Coordinates of N, CA, C and O in Angstrom, one line a residue:
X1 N 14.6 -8.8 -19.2 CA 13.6 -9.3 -18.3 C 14.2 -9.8 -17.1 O 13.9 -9.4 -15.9
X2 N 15.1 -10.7 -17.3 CA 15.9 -11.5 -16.2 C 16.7 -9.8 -15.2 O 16.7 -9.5 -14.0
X3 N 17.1 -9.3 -15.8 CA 17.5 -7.9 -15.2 C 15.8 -6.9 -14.1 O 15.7 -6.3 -13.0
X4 N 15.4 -7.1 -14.7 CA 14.3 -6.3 -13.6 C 13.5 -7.5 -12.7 O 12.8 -7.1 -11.7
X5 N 13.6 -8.9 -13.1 CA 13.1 -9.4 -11.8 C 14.1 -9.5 -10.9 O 13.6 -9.8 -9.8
X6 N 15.6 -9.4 -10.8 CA 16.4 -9.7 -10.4 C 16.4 -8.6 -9.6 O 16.4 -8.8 -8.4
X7 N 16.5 -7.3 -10.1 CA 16.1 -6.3 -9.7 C 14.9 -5.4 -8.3 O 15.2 -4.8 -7.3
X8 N 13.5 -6.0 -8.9 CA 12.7 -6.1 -8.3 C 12.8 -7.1 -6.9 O 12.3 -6.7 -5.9
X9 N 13.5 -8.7 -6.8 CA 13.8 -9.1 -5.9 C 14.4 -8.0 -4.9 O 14.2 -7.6 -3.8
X10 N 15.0 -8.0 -5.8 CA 16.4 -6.8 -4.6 C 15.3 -5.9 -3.8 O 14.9 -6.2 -2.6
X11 N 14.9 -5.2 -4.4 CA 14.0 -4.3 -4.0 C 13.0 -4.7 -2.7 O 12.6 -4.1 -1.7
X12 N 12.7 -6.1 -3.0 CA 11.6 -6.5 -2.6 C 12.2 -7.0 -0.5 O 12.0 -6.8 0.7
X13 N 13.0 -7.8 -1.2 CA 14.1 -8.1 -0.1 C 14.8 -7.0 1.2 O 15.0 -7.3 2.4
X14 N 15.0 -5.8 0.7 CA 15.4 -4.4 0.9 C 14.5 -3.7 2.1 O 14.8 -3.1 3.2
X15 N 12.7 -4.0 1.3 CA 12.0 -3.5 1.8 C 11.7 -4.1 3.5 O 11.6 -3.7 4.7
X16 N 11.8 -5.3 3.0 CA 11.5 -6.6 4.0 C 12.7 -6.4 4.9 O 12.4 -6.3 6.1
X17 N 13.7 -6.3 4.6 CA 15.0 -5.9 5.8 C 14.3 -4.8 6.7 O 13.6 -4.9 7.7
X18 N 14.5 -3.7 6.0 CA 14.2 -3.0 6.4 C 12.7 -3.0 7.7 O 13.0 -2.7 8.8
X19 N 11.6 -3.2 7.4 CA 11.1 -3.6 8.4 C 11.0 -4.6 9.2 O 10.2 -4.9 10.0
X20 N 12.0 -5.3 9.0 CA 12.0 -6.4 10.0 C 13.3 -6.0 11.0 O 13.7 -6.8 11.8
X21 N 14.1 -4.7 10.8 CA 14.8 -4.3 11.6 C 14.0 -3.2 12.7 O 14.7 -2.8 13.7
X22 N 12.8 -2.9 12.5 CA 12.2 -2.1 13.1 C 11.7 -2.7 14.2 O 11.5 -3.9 14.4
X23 N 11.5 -1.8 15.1 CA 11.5 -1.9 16.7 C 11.0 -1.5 17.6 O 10.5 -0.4 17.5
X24 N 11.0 -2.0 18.6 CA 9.7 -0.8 19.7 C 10.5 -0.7 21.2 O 11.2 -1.4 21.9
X25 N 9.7 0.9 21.6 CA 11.0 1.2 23.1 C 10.2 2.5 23.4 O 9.4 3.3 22.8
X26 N 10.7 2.2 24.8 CA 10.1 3.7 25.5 C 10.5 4.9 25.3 O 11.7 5.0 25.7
X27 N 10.0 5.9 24.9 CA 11.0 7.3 24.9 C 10.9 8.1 26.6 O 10.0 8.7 27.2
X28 N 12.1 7.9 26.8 CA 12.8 8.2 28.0 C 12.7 9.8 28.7 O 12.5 10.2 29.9
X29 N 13.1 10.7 26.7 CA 13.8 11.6 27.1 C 13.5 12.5 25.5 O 14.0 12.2 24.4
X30 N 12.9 13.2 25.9 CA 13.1 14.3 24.4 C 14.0 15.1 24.3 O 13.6 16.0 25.0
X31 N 15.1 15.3 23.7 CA 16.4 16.0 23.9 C 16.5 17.3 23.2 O 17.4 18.1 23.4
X32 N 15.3 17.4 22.1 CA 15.1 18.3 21.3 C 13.8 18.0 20.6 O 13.1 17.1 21.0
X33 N 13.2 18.9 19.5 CA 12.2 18.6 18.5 C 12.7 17.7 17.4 O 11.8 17.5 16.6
X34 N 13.7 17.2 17.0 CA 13.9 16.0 16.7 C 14.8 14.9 17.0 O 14.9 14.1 16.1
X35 N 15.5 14.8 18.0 CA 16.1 13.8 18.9 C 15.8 13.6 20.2 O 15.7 14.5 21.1
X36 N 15.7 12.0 20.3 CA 14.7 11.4 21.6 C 15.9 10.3 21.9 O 16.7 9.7 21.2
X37 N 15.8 10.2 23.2 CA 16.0 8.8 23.8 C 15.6 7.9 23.8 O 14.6 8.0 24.5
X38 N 15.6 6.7 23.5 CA 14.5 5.9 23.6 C 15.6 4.1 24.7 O 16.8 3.9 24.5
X39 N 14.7 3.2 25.6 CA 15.4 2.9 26.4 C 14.2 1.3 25.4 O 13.1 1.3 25.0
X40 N 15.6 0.1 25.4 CA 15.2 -1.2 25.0 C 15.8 -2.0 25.6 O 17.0 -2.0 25.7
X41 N 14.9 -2.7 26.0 CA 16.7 -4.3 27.1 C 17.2 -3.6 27.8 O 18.4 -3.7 27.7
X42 N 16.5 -2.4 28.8 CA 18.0 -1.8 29.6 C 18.8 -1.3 28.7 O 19.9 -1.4 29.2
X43 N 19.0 -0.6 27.3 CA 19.9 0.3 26.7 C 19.4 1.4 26.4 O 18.1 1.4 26.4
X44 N 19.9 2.5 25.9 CA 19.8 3.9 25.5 C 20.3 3.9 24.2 O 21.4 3.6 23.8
X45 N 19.3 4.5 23.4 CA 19.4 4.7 21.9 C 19.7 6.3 21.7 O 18.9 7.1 22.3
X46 N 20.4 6.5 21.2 CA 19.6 8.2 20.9 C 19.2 8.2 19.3 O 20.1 8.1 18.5
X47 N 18.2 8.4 19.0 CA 17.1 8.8 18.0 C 17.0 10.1 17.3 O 16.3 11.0 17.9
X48 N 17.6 10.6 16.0 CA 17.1 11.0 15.3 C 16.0 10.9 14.4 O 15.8 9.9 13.8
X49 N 15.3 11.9 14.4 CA 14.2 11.5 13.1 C 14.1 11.9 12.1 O 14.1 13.1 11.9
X50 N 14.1 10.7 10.7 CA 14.7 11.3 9.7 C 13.8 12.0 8.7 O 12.6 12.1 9.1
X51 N 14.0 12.5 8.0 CA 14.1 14.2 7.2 C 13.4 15.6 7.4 O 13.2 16.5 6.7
X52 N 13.1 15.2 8.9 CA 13.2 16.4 9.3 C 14.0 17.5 10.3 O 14.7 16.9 11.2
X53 N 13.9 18.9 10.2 CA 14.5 19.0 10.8 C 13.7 20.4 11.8 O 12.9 21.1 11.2
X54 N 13.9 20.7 13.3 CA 13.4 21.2 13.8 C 14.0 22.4 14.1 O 15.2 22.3 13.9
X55 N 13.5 23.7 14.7 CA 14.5 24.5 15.3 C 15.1 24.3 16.2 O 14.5 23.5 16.9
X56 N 16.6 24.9 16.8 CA 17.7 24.8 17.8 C 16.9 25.5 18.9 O 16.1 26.5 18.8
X57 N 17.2 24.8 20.0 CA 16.9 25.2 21.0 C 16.5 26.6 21.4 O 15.4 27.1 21.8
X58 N 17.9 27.1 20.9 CA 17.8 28.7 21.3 C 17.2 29.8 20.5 O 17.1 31.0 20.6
X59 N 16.8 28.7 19.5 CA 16.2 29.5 17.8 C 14.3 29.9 18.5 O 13.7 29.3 19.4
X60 N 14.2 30.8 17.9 CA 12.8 31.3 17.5 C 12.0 29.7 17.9 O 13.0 29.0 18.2
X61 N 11.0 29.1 18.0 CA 10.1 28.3 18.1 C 10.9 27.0 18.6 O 10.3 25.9 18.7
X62 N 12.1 27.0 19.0 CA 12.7 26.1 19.0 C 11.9 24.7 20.9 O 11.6 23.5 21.1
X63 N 12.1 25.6 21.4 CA 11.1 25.1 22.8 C 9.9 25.0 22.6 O 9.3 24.4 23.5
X64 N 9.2 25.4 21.7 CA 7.8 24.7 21.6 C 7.7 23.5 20.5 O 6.8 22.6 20.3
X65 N 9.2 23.8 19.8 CA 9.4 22.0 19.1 C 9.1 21.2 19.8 O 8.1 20.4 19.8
X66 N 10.1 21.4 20.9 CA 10.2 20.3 22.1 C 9.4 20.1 22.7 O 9.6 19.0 23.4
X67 N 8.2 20.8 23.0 CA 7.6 20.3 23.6 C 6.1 19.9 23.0 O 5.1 19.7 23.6
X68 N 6.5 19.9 21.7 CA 5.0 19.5 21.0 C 5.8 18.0 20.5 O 4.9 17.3 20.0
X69 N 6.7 17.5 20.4 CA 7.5 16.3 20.4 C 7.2 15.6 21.9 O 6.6 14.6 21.8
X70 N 7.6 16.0 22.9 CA 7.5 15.8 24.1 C 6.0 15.5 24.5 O 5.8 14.4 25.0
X71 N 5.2 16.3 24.3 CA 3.5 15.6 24.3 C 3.5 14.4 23.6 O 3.0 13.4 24.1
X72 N 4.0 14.6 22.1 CA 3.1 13.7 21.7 C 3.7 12.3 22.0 O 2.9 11.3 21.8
X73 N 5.2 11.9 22.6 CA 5.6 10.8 23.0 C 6.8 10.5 23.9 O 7.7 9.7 23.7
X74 N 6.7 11.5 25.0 CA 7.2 11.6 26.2 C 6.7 9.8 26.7 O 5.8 9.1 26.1
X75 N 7.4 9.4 27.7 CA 7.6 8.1 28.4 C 6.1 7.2 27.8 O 5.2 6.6 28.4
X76 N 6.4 7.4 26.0 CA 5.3 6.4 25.5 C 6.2 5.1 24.5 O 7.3 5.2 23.9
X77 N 5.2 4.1 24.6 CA 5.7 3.2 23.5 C 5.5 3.2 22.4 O 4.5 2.8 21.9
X78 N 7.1 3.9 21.5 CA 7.0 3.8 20.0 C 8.2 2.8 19.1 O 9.2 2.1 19.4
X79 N 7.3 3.0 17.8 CA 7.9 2.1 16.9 C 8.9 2.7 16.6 O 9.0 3.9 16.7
X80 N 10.1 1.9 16.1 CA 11.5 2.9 15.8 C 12.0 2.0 14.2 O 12.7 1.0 14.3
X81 N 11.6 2.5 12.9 CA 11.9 2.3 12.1 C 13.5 2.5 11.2 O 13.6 3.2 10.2
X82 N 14.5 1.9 11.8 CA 15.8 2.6 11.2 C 16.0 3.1 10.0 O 15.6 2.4 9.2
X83 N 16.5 4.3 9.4 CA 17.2 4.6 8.2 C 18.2 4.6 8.0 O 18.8 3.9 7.1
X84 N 18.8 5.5 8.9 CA 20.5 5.4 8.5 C 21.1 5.7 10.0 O 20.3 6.2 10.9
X85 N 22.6 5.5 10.2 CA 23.0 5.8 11.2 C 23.8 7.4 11.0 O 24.5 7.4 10.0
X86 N 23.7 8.4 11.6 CA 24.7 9.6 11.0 C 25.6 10.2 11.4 O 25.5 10.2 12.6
X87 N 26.7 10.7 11.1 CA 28.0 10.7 11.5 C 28.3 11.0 13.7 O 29.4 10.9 14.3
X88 N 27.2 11.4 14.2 CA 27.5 11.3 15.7 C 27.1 10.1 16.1 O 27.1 9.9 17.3
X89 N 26.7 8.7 15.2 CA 26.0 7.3 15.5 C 24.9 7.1 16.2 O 24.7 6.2 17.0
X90 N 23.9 8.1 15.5 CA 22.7 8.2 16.3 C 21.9 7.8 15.5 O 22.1 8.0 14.3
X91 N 20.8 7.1 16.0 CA 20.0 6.2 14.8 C 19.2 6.6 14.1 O 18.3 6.8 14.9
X92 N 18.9 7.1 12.8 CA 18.1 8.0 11.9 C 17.1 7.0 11.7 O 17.2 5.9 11.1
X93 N 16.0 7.7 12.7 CA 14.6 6.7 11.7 C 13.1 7.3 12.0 O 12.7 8.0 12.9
X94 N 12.4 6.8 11.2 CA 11.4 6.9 11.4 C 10.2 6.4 12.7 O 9.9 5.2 12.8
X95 N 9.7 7.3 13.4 CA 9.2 6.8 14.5 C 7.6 7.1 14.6 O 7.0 8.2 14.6
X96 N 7.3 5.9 14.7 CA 5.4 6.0 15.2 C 4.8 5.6 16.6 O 5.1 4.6 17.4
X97 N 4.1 6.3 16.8 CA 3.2 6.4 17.8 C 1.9 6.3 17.8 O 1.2 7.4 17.6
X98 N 1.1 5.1 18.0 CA -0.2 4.8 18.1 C -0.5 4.9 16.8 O -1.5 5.6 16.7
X99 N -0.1 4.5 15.8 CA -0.3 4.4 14.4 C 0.2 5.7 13.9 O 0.6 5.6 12.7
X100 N 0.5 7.3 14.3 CA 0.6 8.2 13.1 C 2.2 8.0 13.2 O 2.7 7.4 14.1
X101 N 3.2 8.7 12.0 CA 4.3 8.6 11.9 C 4.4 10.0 12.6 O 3.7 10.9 12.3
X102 N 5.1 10.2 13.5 CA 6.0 11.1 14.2 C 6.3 12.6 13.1 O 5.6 13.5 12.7
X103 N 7.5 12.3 12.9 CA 8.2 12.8 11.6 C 7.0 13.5 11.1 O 6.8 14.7 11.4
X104 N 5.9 12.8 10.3 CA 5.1 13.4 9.2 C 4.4 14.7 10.8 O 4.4 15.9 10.8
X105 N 4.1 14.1 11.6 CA 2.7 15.2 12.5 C 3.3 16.4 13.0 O 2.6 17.4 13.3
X106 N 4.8 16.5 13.0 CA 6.0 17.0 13.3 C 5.7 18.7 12.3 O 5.6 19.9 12.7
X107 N 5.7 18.0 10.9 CA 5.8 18.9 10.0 C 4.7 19.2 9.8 O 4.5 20.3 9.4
X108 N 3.4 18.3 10.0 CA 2.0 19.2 9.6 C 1.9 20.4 10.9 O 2.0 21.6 10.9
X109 N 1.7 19.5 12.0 CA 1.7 20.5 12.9 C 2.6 22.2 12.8 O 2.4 23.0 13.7
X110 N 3.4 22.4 11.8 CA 4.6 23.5 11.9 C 5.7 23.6 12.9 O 6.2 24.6 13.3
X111 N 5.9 22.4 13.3 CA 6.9 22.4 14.3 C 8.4 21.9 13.6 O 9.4 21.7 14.2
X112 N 8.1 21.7 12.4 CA 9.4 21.4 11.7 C 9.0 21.4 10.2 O 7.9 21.3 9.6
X113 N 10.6 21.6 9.8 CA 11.2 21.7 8.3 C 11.3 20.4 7.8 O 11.3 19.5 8.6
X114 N 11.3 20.0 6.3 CA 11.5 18.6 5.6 C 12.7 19.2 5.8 O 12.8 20.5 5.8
X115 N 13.9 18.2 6.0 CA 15.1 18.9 5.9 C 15.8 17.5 4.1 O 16.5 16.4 4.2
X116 N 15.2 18.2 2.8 CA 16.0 17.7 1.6 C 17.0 17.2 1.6 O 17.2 16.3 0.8
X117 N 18.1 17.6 2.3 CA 19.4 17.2 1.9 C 19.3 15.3 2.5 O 19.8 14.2 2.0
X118 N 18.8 15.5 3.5 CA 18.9 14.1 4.0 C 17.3 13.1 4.1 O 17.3 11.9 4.4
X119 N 16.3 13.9 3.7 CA 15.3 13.1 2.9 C 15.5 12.5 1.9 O 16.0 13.1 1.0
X120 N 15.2 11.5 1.7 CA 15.1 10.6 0.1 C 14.6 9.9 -0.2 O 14.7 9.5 -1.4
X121 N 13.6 9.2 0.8 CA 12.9 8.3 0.7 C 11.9 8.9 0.1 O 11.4 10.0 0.5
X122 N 11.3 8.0 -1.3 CA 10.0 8.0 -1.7 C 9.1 7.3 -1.3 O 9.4 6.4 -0.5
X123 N 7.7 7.6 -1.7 CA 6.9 8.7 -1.9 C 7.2 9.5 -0.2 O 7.0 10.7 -0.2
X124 N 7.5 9.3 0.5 CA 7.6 9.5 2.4 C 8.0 11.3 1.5 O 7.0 12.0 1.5
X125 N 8.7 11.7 1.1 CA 9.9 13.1 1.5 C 8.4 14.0 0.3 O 8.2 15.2 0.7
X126 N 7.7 13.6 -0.7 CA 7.2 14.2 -1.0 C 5.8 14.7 -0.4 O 5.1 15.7 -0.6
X127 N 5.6 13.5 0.5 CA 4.6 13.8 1.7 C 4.5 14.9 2.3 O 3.5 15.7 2.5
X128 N 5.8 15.0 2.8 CA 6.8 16.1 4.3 C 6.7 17.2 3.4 O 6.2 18.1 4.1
X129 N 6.9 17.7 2.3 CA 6.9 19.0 1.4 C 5.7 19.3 1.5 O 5.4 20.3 2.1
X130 N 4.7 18.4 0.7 CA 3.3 19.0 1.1 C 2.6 19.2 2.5 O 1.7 20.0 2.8
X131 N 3.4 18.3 3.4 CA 2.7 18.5 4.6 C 3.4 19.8 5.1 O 2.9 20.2 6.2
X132 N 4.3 20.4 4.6 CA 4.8 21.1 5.5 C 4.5 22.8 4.1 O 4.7 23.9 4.4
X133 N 4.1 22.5 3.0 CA 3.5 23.6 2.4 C 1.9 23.9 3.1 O 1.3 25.0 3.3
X134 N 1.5 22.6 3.2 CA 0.2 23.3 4.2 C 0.6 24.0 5.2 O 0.4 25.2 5.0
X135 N 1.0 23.7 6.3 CA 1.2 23.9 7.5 C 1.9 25.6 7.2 O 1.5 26.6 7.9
X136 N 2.9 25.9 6.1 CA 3.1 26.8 5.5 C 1.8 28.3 5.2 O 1.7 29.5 5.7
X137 N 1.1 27.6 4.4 CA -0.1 28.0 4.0 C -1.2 28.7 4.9 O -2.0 29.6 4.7
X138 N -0.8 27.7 6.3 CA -1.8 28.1 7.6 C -1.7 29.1 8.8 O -2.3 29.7 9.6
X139 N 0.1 29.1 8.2 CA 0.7 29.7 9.2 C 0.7 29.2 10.8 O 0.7 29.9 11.8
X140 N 0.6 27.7 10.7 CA 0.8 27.0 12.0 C 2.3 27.2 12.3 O 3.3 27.3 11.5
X141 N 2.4 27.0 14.0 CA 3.5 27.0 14.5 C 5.2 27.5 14.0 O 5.1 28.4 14.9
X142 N 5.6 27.6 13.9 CA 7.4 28.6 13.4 C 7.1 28.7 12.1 O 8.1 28.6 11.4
X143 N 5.4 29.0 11.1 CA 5.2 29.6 10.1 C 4.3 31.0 10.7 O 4.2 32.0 10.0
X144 N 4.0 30.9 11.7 CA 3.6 32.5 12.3 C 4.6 33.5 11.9 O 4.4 34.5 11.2
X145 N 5.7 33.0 12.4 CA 6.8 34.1 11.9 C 6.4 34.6 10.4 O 5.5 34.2 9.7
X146 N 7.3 35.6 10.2 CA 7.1 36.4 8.8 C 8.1 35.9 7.7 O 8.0 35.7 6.5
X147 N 8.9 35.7 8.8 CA 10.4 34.6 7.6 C 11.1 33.5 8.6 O 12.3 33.7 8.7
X148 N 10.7 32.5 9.1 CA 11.5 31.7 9.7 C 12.4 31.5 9.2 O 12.2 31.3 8.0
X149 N 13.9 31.2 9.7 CA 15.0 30.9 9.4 C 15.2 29.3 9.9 O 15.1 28.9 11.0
X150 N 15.5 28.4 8.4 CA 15.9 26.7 9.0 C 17.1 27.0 10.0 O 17.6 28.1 10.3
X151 N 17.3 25.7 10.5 CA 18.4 25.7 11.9 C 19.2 25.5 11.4 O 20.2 25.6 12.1
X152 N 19.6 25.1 9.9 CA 21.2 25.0 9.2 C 21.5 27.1 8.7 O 22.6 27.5 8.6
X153 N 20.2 28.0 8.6 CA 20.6 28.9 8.3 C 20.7 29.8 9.6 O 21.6 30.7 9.6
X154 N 19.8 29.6 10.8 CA 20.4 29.8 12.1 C 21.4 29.6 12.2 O 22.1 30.7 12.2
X155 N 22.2 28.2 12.3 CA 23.4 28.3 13.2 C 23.9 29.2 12.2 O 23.4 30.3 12.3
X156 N 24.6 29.2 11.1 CA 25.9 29.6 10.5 C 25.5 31.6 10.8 O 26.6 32.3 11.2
X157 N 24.4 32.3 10.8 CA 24.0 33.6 10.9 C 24.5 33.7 12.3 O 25.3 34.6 12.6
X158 N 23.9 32.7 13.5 CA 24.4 33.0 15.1 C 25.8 32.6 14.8 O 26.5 33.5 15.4
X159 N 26.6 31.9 14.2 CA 27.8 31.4 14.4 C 29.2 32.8 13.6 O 30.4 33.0 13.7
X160 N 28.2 33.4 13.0 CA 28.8 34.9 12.6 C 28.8 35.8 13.6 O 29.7 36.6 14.0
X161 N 27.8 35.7 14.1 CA 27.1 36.8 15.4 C 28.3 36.4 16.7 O 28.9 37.2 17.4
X162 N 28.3 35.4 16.6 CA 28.9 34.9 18.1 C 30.6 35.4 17.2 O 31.2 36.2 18.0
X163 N 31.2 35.2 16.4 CA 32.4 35.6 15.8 C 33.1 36.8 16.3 O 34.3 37.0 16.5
X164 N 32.0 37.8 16.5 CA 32.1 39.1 16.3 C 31.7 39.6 17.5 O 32.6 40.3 17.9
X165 N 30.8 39.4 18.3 CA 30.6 39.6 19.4 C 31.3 39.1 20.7 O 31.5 39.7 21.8
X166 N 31.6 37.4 20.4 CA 32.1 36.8 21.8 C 31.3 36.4 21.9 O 31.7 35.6 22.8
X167 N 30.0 36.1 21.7 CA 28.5 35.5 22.4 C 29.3 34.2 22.3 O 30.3 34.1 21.6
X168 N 28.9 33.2 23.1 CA 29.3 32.2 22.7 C 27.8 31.3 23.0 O 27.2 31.7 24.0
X169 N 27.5 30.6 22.5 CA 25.8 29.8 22.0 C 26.1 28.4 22.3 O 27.1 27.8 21.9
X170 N 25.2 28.0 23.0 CA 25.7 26.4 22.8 C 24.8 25.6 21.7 O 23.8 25.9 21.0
X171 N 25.6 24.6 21.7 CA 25.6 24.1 20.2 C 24.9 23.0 20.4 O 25.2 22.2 21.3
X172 N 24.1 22.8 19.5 CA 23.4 21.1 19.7 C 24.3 20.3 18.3 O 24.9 21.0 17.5
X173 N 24.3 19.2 18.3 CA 25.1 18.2 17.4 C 24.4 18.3 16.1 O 23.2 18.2 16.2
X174 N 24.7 18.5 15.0 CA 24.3 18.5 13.9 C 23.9 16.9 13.2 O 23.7 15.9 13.9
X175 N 23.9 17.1 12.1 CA 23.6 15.3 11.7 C 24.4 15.8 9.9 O 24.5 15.0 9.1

């Protein structure tokens, strides 16, 4: 017993960090369909958003990511919920605008993938599956395609192509 309230504190505590690290800032700069600038106190953040992921620039639907990210919170004031920081030290978090969560309208809309490997949060990552099996289902946005390719199976297929050819592609930063 003493073990699960002990437990549960933790939990409870965790939760409470966690939004009390959360924050609000202008987005400056949309850099992609899932990385934004966002500007606080005179500094520059750069913003990942976490577990999704969108297409590469140069990918299939990749510019109408960006700019369906870019409508919906181009030079607006959003919340910036941290998750994790990831290996380029860019801040993984969850971001809302006018009450909807970013991330989730991202994937209903079909403008992005739940990207699993780096989803984990419950119930949130089982949301992004269904929201993004609908969106699936409707054939909204980079589900028109017949087979869209994720941007982890883009690069490595262009990064063969470019091997062999010479193309050389520019590369956006992975996470």
């Amino acid at each position: 017993m003493k073990t699960k309230l002990c437990g549960m504190v933790i939990v409870c505590v965790l939760l409470w960090l966690n939004s009390a690290l959360a924050w609000q800032g202008k987005v400056v700069r949309v850099l992609d369909g899932d990385s934004i600038l966002v500007k606080r106190g005179g500094r520059l953040y750069e913003i990942r958003l976490y577990g999704i992921d969108t297409p590469e620039y140069k990918q299939p639907y990749g510019q109408q990511a960006g700019r369906v990210t870019r409508k919906m919170i181009n030079q607006k004031i959003v919340d910036i919920q941290p998750m994790d920081v990831d290996r380029y030290h860019r801040i993984v978090a969850l971001v809302t605008v006018g009450g909807r969560l970013v991330n989730r309208e991202l994937v209903h809309r079909g403008a992005a993938w739940l990207y699993p490997r780096y989803c984990k949060k419950q119930p949130l990552c089982r949301e992004l599956r269904a929201e993004e099996q609908q969106a699936r289902s409707q054939r909204l946005g980079l589900w028109a395609a017949a087979n869209p390719l994720s941007p982890s199976q883009w690069k490595r297929r262009n990064k063969k192509l470019s091997g062999r050819s010479h193309i050389h592609f520019r590369h956006h930063r992975q996470h």
